[in-house]
Every structure is written in structure tokens, then in C-alpha cells.
Short mmCIF file of C-alpha atoms in Angstrom, two decimals:
data_model
loop_
_atom_site.label_atom_id
_atom_site.label_comp_id
_atom_site.label_asym_id
_atom_site.label_seq_id
_atom_site.Cartn_x
_atom_site.Cartn_y
_atom_site.Cartn_z
CA MET A 240 -22.02 46.45 -40.99
CA ASN A 241 -23.89 44.57 -38.31
CA LEU A 242 -22.01 42.36 -35.92
CA PHE A 243 -23.84 39.67 -34.09
CA VAL A 244 -22.32 38.29 -30.92
CA ARG A 245 -23.25 34.79 -29.90
CA ARG A 246 -22.93 33.90 -26.28
CA VAL A 247 -21.40 30.48 -25.75
CA THR A 248 -21.62 28.73 -22.41
CA LEU A 249 -18.69 26.45 -21.82
CA PRO A 250 -19.27 23.25 -19.84
CA ALA A 251 -17.95 23.22 -16.31
CA ILE A 252 -14.55 21.61 -16.09
CA THR A 253 -14.06 19.27 -13.18
CA PRO A 254 -10.60 19.61 -11.61
CA LEU A 255 -8.41 16.58 -12.18
CA VAL A 256 -8.20 16.00 -8.42
CA LEU A 257 -11.99 15.59 -8.19
CA GLN A 258 -12.43 13.38 -11.25
CA LYS A 259 -13.46 9.79 -10.58
CA ARG A 260 -11.53 6.76 -11.77
CA VAL A 261 -12.28 3.05 -11.66
CA ILE A 262 -9.78 0.66 -10.10
CA LYS A 263 -9.99 -3.10 -9.61
CA VAL A 264 -8.48 -4.70 -6.52
CA PHE A 265 -8.15 -8.45 -5.87
CA ASN A 266 -8.37 -10.28 -2.56
CA GLU A 267 -6.15 -13.20 -1.64
CA ASP A 268 -8.95 -15.67 -2.44
CA GLY A 269 -9.05 -14.45 -6.04
CA SER A 270 -12.24 -12.42 -5.70
CA SER A 271 -12.15 -8.81 -6.86
CA ARG A 272 -14.02 -5.55 -6.49
CA ALA A 273 -14.21 -2.63 -8.92
CA LEU A 274 -14.29 0.74 -7.20
CA GLU A 275 -15.04 4.26 -8.35
CA VAL A 276 -12.50 6.45 -6.54
CA PRO A 277 -11.08 10.00 -6.68
CA SER A 278 -8.07 10.39 -8.95
CA ASP A 279 -5.85 11.43 -6.03
CA ILE A 280 -6.54 8.35 -3.92
CA VAL A 281 -3.52 6.77 -2.21
CA ALA A 282 -2.83 3.19 -1.13
CA ARG A 283 -3.67 3.91 2.52
CA ASP A 284 -7.22 4.97 1.56
CA VAL A 285 -7.80 1.81 -0.49
CA CYS A 286 -6.53 -0.32 2.41
CA GLN A 287 -8.91 1.38 4.83
CA LEU A 288 -11.83 0.89 2.48
CA PHE A 289 -11.16 -2.84 2.11
CA LEU A 290 -10.61 -3.23 5.85
CA MET A 291 -14.13 -1.93 6.42
CA ARG A 292 -15.78 -3.80 3.56
CA ASN A 293 -14.10 -7.12 4.42
CA HIS A 294 -14.56 -6.64 8.20
CA CYS A 295 -10.83 -7.14 8.84
CA VAL A 296 -8.94 -6.30 12.01
CA ASN A 297 -6.49 -3.48 11.32
CA GLU A 298 -3.23 -4.95 12.55
CA GLY A 299 -1.04 -2.54 10.62
CA VAL A 300 0.07 -5.30 8.24
CA TRP A 301 -2.52 -4.94 5.47
CA THR A 302 -1.13 -3.54 2.28
CA ILE A 303 -1.81 -2.98 -1.40
CA ALA A 304 0.56 -5.03 -3.54
CA GLU A 305 1.46 -4.34 -7.16
CA HIS A 306 1.57 -7.67 -8.99
CA LEU A 307 3.12 -7.81 -12.48
CA SER A 308 2.57 -11.41 -13.53
CA ASN A 309 3.95 -10.91 -17.05
CA ILE A 310 7.46 -10.45 -15.66
CA GLY A 311 6.89 -12.34 -12.38
CA ILE A 312 7.52 -9.59 -9.83
CA GLU A 313 5.65 -7.97 -6.94
CA ARG A 314 6.14 -5.13 -4.47
CA ILE A 315 4.47 -3.24 -1.63
CA VAL A 316 2.72 -0.06 -2.75
CA GLU A 317 3.65 2.45 -0.07
CA ASP A 318 0.77 4.04 1.85
CA HIS A 319 1.40 7.51 0.41
CA GLU A 320 1.67 6.39 -3.23
CA SER A 321 -0.99 7.33 -5.76
CA ILE A 322 -2.87 4.25 -6.97
CA ILE A 323 -3.76 5.95 -10.26
CA GLN A 324 -0.10 6.74 -10.96
CA VAL A 325 0.85 3.13 -10.25
CA GLN A 326 -1.76 1.90 -12.73
CA SER A 327 -0.74 4.45 -15.35
CA SER A 328 2.74 2.88 -15.52
CA TRP A 329 1.34 -0.52 -16.60
CA PRO A 330 1.47 -1.69 -20.22
CA MET A 331 -1.97 -1.82 -21.81
CA ASP A 332 -1.82 -5.47 -22.91
CA GLU A 333 -0.14 -7.03 -19.87
CA ASP A 334 -1.63 -8.83 -16.87
CA CYS A 335 -1.04 -6.39 -14.00
CA LYS A 336 -3.08 -6.40 -10.78
CA LEU A 337 -3.50 -4.77 -7.38
CA TYR A 338 -3.92 -7.10 -4.40
CA PHE A 339 -5.21 -6.41 -0.91
CA ARG A 340 -3.31 -8.74 1.42
CA LYS A 341 -1.29 -9.05 4.60
CA ASN A 342 2.45 -8.42 4.58
CA TYR A 343 4.11 -8.61 7.98
CA THR A 344 7.37 -7.15 6.68
CA LYS A 345 5.72 -3.86 5.74
CA TYR A 346 6.82 -1.95 8.86
CA GLU A 347 8.21 -4.71 11.08
CA PHE A 348 11.78 -3.50 10.49
CA PHE A 349 11.07 -0.42 12.64
CA LYS A 350 10.69 -2.74 15.64
CA ASN A 351 12.76 -5.81 14.80
CA PRO A 352 16.56 -5.46 14.60
CA SER A 353 16.91 -8.87 12.89
CA PHE A 354 16.13 -7.15 9.57
CA PHE A 355 19.64 -5.66 9.61
CA PRO A 356 22.36 -8.28 10.24
CA GLU A 357 25.45 -6.72 11.83
CA ASN A 358 27.77 -8.18 9.19
CA MET A 359 25.84 -6.36 6.42
CA VAL A 360 25.49 -2.87 7.91
CA SER A 361 28.03 -0.14 8.46
CA SER A 362 27.69 3.52 9.39
CA ASN A 363 29.99 6.43 10.10
CA ASN A 364 28.11 6.92 13.41
CA GLU A 365 29.27 3.64 14.90
CA THR A 366 30.79 3.89 18.38
CA ASN A 367 33.20 1.12 19.39
CA GLY A 368 32.01 -0.89 16.41
CA PHE A 369 28.45 -1.01 17.74
CA LEU A 370 25.29 0.67 16.46
CA SER A 371 21.95 0.19 18.22
CA HIS A 372 18.82 -0.58 16.22
CA GLN A 373 17.31 2.81 17.06
CA GLN A 374 20.46 4.65 15.96
CA LEU A 375 20.58 2.62 12.76
CA ILE A 376 16.97 3.51 11.88
CA GLN A 377 17.71 7.18 12.54
CA ASP A 378 20.71 6.98 10.22
CA PHE A 379 18.63 5.46 7.43
CA LEU A 380 15.94 8.14 7.83
CA SER A 381 18.35 11.08 7.98
CA SER A 382 19.67 12.39 4.67
CA ARG A 383 22.76 13.78 6.43
CA THR A 384 24.21 10.38 7.34
CA CYS A 385 25.79 7.79 5.08
CA PRO A 386 25.02 4.25 6.22
CA GLU A 387 25.49 1.44 3.73
CA ILE A 388 24.62 -2.21 3.17
CA HIS A 389 27.23 -4.56 1.79
CA GLY A 390 27.46 -8.23 0.98
CA HIS A 391 27.61 -10.78 -1.81
CA LEU A 392 24.79 -11.07 -4.33
CA HIS A 393 24.24 -13.00 -7.52
CA VAL A 394 23.50 -10.77 -10.50
CA ARG A 395 22.26 -11.69 -13.94
CA GLU A 396 24.32 -10.12 -16.68
CA GLN A 397 22.44 -7.76 -18.97
CA GLY A 398 21.38 -9.48 -22.19
CA LYS A 399 22.58 -12.88 -20.97
CA LYS A 400 21.14 -15.81 -19.04
CA SER A 401 24.20 -16.39 -16.86
CA TRP A 402 24.53 -15.24 -13.23
CA LYS A 403 27.69 -14.10 -11.48
CA LYS A 404 28.45 -13.39 -7.84
CA TYR A 405 29.89 -10.03 -6.80
CA TYR A 406 30.38 -7.96 -3.67
CA PHE A 407 27.66 -5.26 -3.61
CA ILE A 408 27.39 -1.95 -1.78
CA LEU A 409 24.09 -0.10 -1.38
CA ARG A 410 24.31 3.63 -0.66
CA ARG A 411 21.98 6.61 -0.96
CA SER A 412 23.52 7.37 -4.34
CA GLY A 413 22.66 3.93 -5.72
CA LEU A 414 23.68 0.29 -5.95
CA TYR A 415 27.29 -0.66 -6.81
CA PHE A 416 29.34 -3.83 -7.15
CA SER A 417 33.07 -4.24 -6.72
CA THR A 418 35.16 -5.40 -9.66
CA LYS A 419 37.97 -6.43 -7.28
CA GLY A 420 36.94 -8.69 -4.44
CA THR A 421 35.50 -6.74 -1.51
CA SER A 422 37.27 -3.50 -2.31
CA LYS A 423 35.25 -0.32 -1.77
CA GLU A 424 37.67 2.00 -3.48
CA PRO A 425 35.90 4.27 -6.00
CA ARG A 426 37.99 2.97 -8.89
CA HIS A 427 36.80 -0.56 -8.20
CA LEU A 428 33.09 0.25 -7.83
CA GLN A 429 30.77 -0.21 -10.79
CA PHE A 430 27.43 1.62 -10.71
CA ILE A 431 24.47 -0.67 -11.45
CA ALA A 432 21.23 1.10 -10.47
CA GLU A 433 19.89 4.33 -8.98
CA LEU A 434 16.97 4.45 -6.54
CA ASN A 435 15.08 7.73 -7.02
CA GLU A 436 13.34 6.71 -10.26
CA SER A 437 13.18 2.98 -9.52
CA ASN A 438 11.37 0.54 -7.26
CA VAL A 439 12.43 -2.71 -5.65
CA TYR A 440 10.41 -5.87 -6.37
CA ILE A 441 10.43 -9.48 -5.18
CA LEU A 442 10.89 -12.19 -7.82
CA LEU A 443 7.94 -14.58 -7.64
CA SER A 444 9.37 -17.36 -9.83
CA GLY A 445 13.03 -16.47 -10.14
CA ARG A 446 14.30 -19.97 -10.86
CA LYS A 447 11.65 -20.74 -13.47
CA MET A 448 11.52 -17.41 -15.30
CA TYR A 449 15.10 -16.17 -14.98
CA GLY A 450 17.18 -19.19 -13.98
CA ALA A 451 18.06 -17.67 -10.61
CA PRO A 452 20.53 -19.73 -8.51
CA THR A 453 18.37 -19.44 -5.33
CA ASN A 454 14.75 -18.75 -4.37
CA PHE A 455 15.58 -15.38 -2.81
CA GLY A 456 15.55 -13.14 -5.85
CA PHE A 457 14.65 -9.47 -6.14
CA CYS A 458 15.13 -6.78 -8.74
CA ILE A 459 15.44 -3.04 -9.32
CA LYS A 460 12.95 -1.83 -11.91
CA CYS A 461 13.03 1.60 -13.53
CA ASN A 462 9.63 3.31 -13.36
CA LYS A 463 9.80 4.31 -17.03
CA SER A 464 10.32 0.79 -18.35
CA ALA A 465 8.11 -2.32 -18.23
CA ASP A 466 10.46 -4.52 -20.25
CA ALA A 467 11.94 -7.54 -18.45
CA ARG A 468 15.22 -6.91 -20.30
CA ASP A 469 15.67 -3.67 -18.35
CA LEU A 470 15.32 -5.30 -14.92
CA ARG A 471 18.38 -5.45 -12.68
CA LEU A 472 17.98 -9.03 -11.48
CA LEU A 473 19.65 -9.91 -8.18
CA CYS A 474 19.64 -12.92 -5.90
CA ALA A 475 20.57 -13.35 -2.22
CA ASP A 476 21.67 -16.55 -0.48
CA ASP A 477 18.92 -16.49 2.18
CA GLU A 478 15.66 -14.73 3.06
CA GLN A 479 17.15 -12.57 5.81
CA SER A 480 19.72 -11.10 3.42
CA ARG A 481 17.10 -10.46 0.74
CA MET A 482 14.79 -8.66 3.17
CA CYS A 483 17.69 -6.52 4.35
CA TRP A 484 18.49 -5.36 0.80
CA VAL A 485 14.83 -4.78 -0.09
CA THR A 486 14.08 -2.90 3.15
CA VAL A 487 17.07 -0.59 2.88
CA VAL A 488 16.21 0.27 -0.73
CA ARG A 489 12.77 1.37 0.53
CA LEU A 490 14.36 3.38 3.36
CA PHE A 491 16.85 5.12 1.07
CA LYS A 492 14.14 5.90 -1.49
CA TYR A 493 11.44 7.25 0.82
CA GLY A 494 13.33 8.14 4.00
CA LEU A 495 11.27 9.97 6.62
CA GLN A 496 8.07 9.52 4.58
CA LEU A 497 8.18 5.79 5.34
CA TYR A 498 8.37 6.47 9.08
CA GLN A 499 5.48 8.92 8.86
CA ASN A 500 3.41 6.26 7.10
CA TYR A 501 4.22 3.85 9.92
CA LYS A 502 3.25 6.31 12.66
CA THR A 503 0.19 7.83 11.00
CA PRO A 504 -3.00 6.34 12.49
CA PRO A 505 -5.55 4.90 10.05
CA GLN A 506 -7.75 7.67 8.70
CA TRP A 507 -9.23 9.03 5.48
CA SER A 508 -6.95 11.49 3.73
CA GLY A 509 -7.25 13.98 0.89
CA ASN A 510 -10.73 14.43 -0.55
CA LEU A 511 -12.01 11.48 1.46
CA ALA A 512 -11.70 13.41 4.69
CA SER A 513 -13.48 16.51 3.44
CA GLY A 514 -17.19 17.06 3.38
CA ASN A 515 -17.05 17.98 -0.30
CA SER A 516 -16.46 14.46 -1.51
CA SER A 517 -18.83 11.52 -1.26
CA PRO A 518 -17.57 8.18 0.06
CA MET A 519 -16.09 5.75 -2.46
CA ARG A 520 -18.56 3.29 -3.90
CA SER A 521 -18.25 0.06 -5.79
CA ILE A 522 -19.66 -0.10 -9.30
CA SER A 523 -22.58 -2.27 -8.14
CA GLU A 524 -23.52 0.29 -5.46
CA ASN A 525 -24.15 2.99 -8.03
CA SER A 526 -27.50 1.37 -8.85
CA LEU A 527 -28.73 1.17 -5.23
CA VAL A 528 -31.85 3.11 -4.23
CA ALA A 529 -33.50 3.92 -0.90
CA MET A 530 -36.47 1.69 -0.03
CA ASP A 531 -39.24 1.88 2.54
CA PHE A 532 -40.66 -1.45 3.78
CA SER A 533 -42.77 -0.10 6.66
CA GLY A 534 -46.07 -0.72 4.82
CA ARG A 535 -47.60 -3.72 3.12
CA LYS A 536 -45.59 -3.11 -0.04
CA GLY A 537 -42.09 -1.76 -0.43
CA ARG A 538 -41.67 1.52 -2.24
CA VAL A 539 -38.74 3.50 -3.65
CA ILE A 540 -37.98 6.69 -1.72
CA GLU A 541 -37.26 9.34 -4.32
CA ASN A 542 -37.17 12.36 -1.99
CA PRO A 543 -33.61 12.72 -0.59
CA SER A 544 -34.86 14.45 2.56
CA GLU A 545 -37.28 11.62 3.27
CA ALA A 546 -34.52 9.06 2.63
CA LEU A 547 -32.29 10.76 5.21
CA SER A 548 -35.14 10.86 7.71
CA VAL A 549 -35.83 7.14 7.26
CA ALA A 550 -32.12 6.37 7.62
CA ALA A 551 -31.98 8.38 10.87
CA GLU A 552 -34.99 6.50 12.25
CA GLU A 553 -33.41 3.18 11.26
CA GLY A 554 -30.18 4.17 12.98
CA LEU A 555 -32.12 5.06 16.15
CA ALA A 556 -33.85 1.67 16.04
CA TRP A 557 -30.46 -0.06 15.81
CA ARG A 558 -29.11 1.91 18.77
CA VAL A 559 -32.14 1.04 20.89
CA THR A 560 -32.01 -2.63 19.88
CA TYR A 561 -28.29 -3.21 20.34
CA GLY A 562 -27.37 -0.61 22.95
CA PHE A 563 -25.17 1.65 20.80
CA ASP A 564 -22.74 3.85 22.72
CA MET A 565 -22.44 7.04 20.60
CA ALA A 566 -19.67 8.49 22.75
CA ASN A 567 -17.33 5.56 22.19
CA ASN A 568 -18.55 4.27 18.81
CA ILE A 569 -19.14 0.89 20.46
CA CYS A 570 -22.02 -1.49 19.93
CA THR A 571 -23.06 -3.93 22.68
CA PRO A 572 -26.00 -6.35 22.58
CA SER A 573 -29.07 -5.26 24.52
CA PRO A 574 -30.24 -7.38 27.48
CA LEU A 575 -33.55 -7.70 25.62
CA HIS A 576 -31.76 -9.76 22.95
CA SER A 577 -29.94 -12.26 25.11
CA SER A 578 -30.87 -15.00 22.66
CA LEU A 579 -28.17 -13.77 20.29
CA SER A 580 -25.20 -16.11 20.26
CA GLU A 581 -21.89 -14.83 21.58
CA LEU A 582 -20.33 -15.12 18.11
CA LYS A 583 -23.07 -13.03 16.52
CA SER A 584 -22.83 -10.44 19.26
CA GLN A 585 -19.10 -10.14 18.63
CA GLN A 586 -19.70 -9.67 14.93
CA CYS A 587 -22.35 -6.99 15.46
CA LEU A 588 -21.21 -4.07 13.32
CA ILE A 589 -22.82 -0.76 12.55
CA VAL A 590 -21.83 1.79 9.94
CA LEU A 591 -23.35 5.24 10.30
CA ARG A 592 -23.34 7.73 7.46
CA TRP A 593 -23.38 11.34 8.59
CA ASN A 594 -22.50 14.34 6.44
CA ASN A 595 -21.09 12.03 3.76
CA GLU A 596 -18.60 10.47 6.20
CA ILE A 597 -18.39 6.84 7.22
CA LEU A 598 -17.98 6.17 10.93
CA PRO A 599 -16.77 2.62 11.65
CA CYS A 600 -18.10 1.11 14.86
CA THR A 601 -16.85 -1.98 16.66
CA SER A 602 -18.19 -4.52 19.07
CA LYS A 603 -16.78 -4.04 22.54
CA SER A 604 -15.77 -7.68 22.90
CA SER A 605 -14.10 -8.41 19.57
CA GLN A 606 -12.85 -4.94 18.48
CA VAL A 607 -13.41 -5.90 14.86
CA TYR A 608 -13.31 -2.93 12.54
CA SER A 609 -16.13 -2.60 10.04
#
């Protein structure tokens, strides 16, 4: 009996981390850009990419926002969150978007004590009834302390359109309301939402969509549900109170990770920082080719080595023309080009590609990031 063995070559399997995905991000003016990105990309990386492409100044306030227009809510996507995981939680037939925009409340609470009104905050570390802003932040970040937020909120009853006002308490273990005035006794506290598997959102049209009593609505949404009937709809009496509740939910949920995001300087992370991964490209850039216009007619450069050589020569020409300072990544206009207007000289930006990395360069006068 003859046995014949057939050799089968299996196709190479690309690790999930290295697989490319396509995401679409909108700007505040309504324009959008589709990007091919690694599957492990986080919100910080997308922000940095758009800062460079849109020539924005990195003020630490740019963020990626998750916008769910079908249920009228929006939230900040934290810098460490996976963009692909955020998108995977969206319903297939609903209008859900990612926005690149400014949000000054993103990390302002680390510097501004007005985010935490004294009448709403209490902690077991208080001395003589006083707790400094720095001590309060440390309490929120430490899992060994038990600070809490308390105050009155309007809540929409589940399955009904009516709103009622209760005294609420926010702790690490979740959100509670008191069934007896302002009592905090365990027998009077009713559990309403947990934080670990949920996110806090701002209501965009609370009065119109949900009949909210004020314009300062927010909600707790479970990550596993996209149904508006499962939202825990809440409403504060003013903007300061709402921002206090929303901020503390973020602090309780992410803790020290939020502070690390705030302190981490802008940089590429994950595969983007390694030499094994190419820079992210928009869909339209996939069709770009290298061209040589030194002769009478332009020609396509098909040899990669020649393309790199031409790019290096072009970069040298730019440095000679505009006085590029390689040591400081700064570009200053050359005295030979004094005819350039001051505005154009301030907007002079160079992006060098070296070993598949993008080096942003700024003008010395404007410090605008490319």
C-alpha cells in the first residue's frame, strides 16, 4: 500500500495586533478623514496624528469624542482607550461617530479646584473640615481612600417619562440615591449604577429627547448595551455640579491611569513607536507614488532605493533653503529668502521621514506643531 504525502503550505497569519483597520474621524467643521491604522491604536495616537495633519498647536485639550447621535449622548474617549474597541461596541445600523475636537475640561480638574465644590465633596482624610485640592486629587486617585460626592440630582424613572429629585451619593462602589431625605444609612441607600463596566456621557439634547428638567443632563451607560431604555438618565441644576459628577465618575473608574494620561508627554505609543510598523496613512495616501521632476518630464520612481535618495536630497535642499536646525528640530527662514512674509515664515513646517518615523518640526517663532 503506497502512501503519498502532500505538503501543504499554510498562509502566514498576521497577529491581531499588527492587523490594519480603517477608522473614520470627523473634524469640528464636519469634514472627515478615513485612516488605515493598527488594531491596537489608542485615542492618544489618533489625536497626535490629527494634530500633525491639521497643523494644530498641542495645548493638551485636544481629544477624541465618541458621539452617539441616535441616543443623543457624547463622551471623552480617554487617551489610553482602544479606538477599535470603542467602535466595536456600536450598533451596526446607528449613526455613531468619532470627533477630533477641543475639550478644556479633559484634564483641567487636576489644576482647577472649582471642579469640586466644597458642599459636594467629603473624605475621611479631612482635617478640621478642610481638604486641599491636592489632597482631594490624591484621595480620588488612591484606591485605599473613600472620598464621595453627594448632592441632589433629578433622575428619570426606568420605563417612564417622569423625573424625580433625590439625594445622590457617588462612591467607588457605585452610584446610590437615598430613599429618605439626605440619609446615608445603608438601609436607606438604593443602588442605581456601577462604574467598572459603564461610562459617563453628556446629554446633548436632554430636554428635547428625554424631557429633562434642565440643560445639564448626563447619563451612565453600560458598555454592553446600546439601548436608550437602559441609560441611567440624570440631571444636575447647574453646569458646575454636572461637571463635578462627570469628573468624579471618570476618576473613580480610571484612577491613577487618568493622571498618567495627563502627565504623559505627547508621543507615539505601541506599534507606532517601533521601527517595525509603518506610519499611519489615510486611504487616499495609499495610491501615492514617488515622482522625479528634475528633468523636462516627470517620471515615476519605481526603485525604492532611488526614491529614498531623492527624498534625502530634497530634505537637504529644504534645510539649505530655510536654515533647518537638526539639533533642535527647528526651521527658520534663510536670510536669502527675506521676501517671505512673516506669516508664511511662521507657518513654515517640515516633516522628515527617517526609518519609518515621523519627526515633527516647528517654526521657532510660532511653535506650531506639524
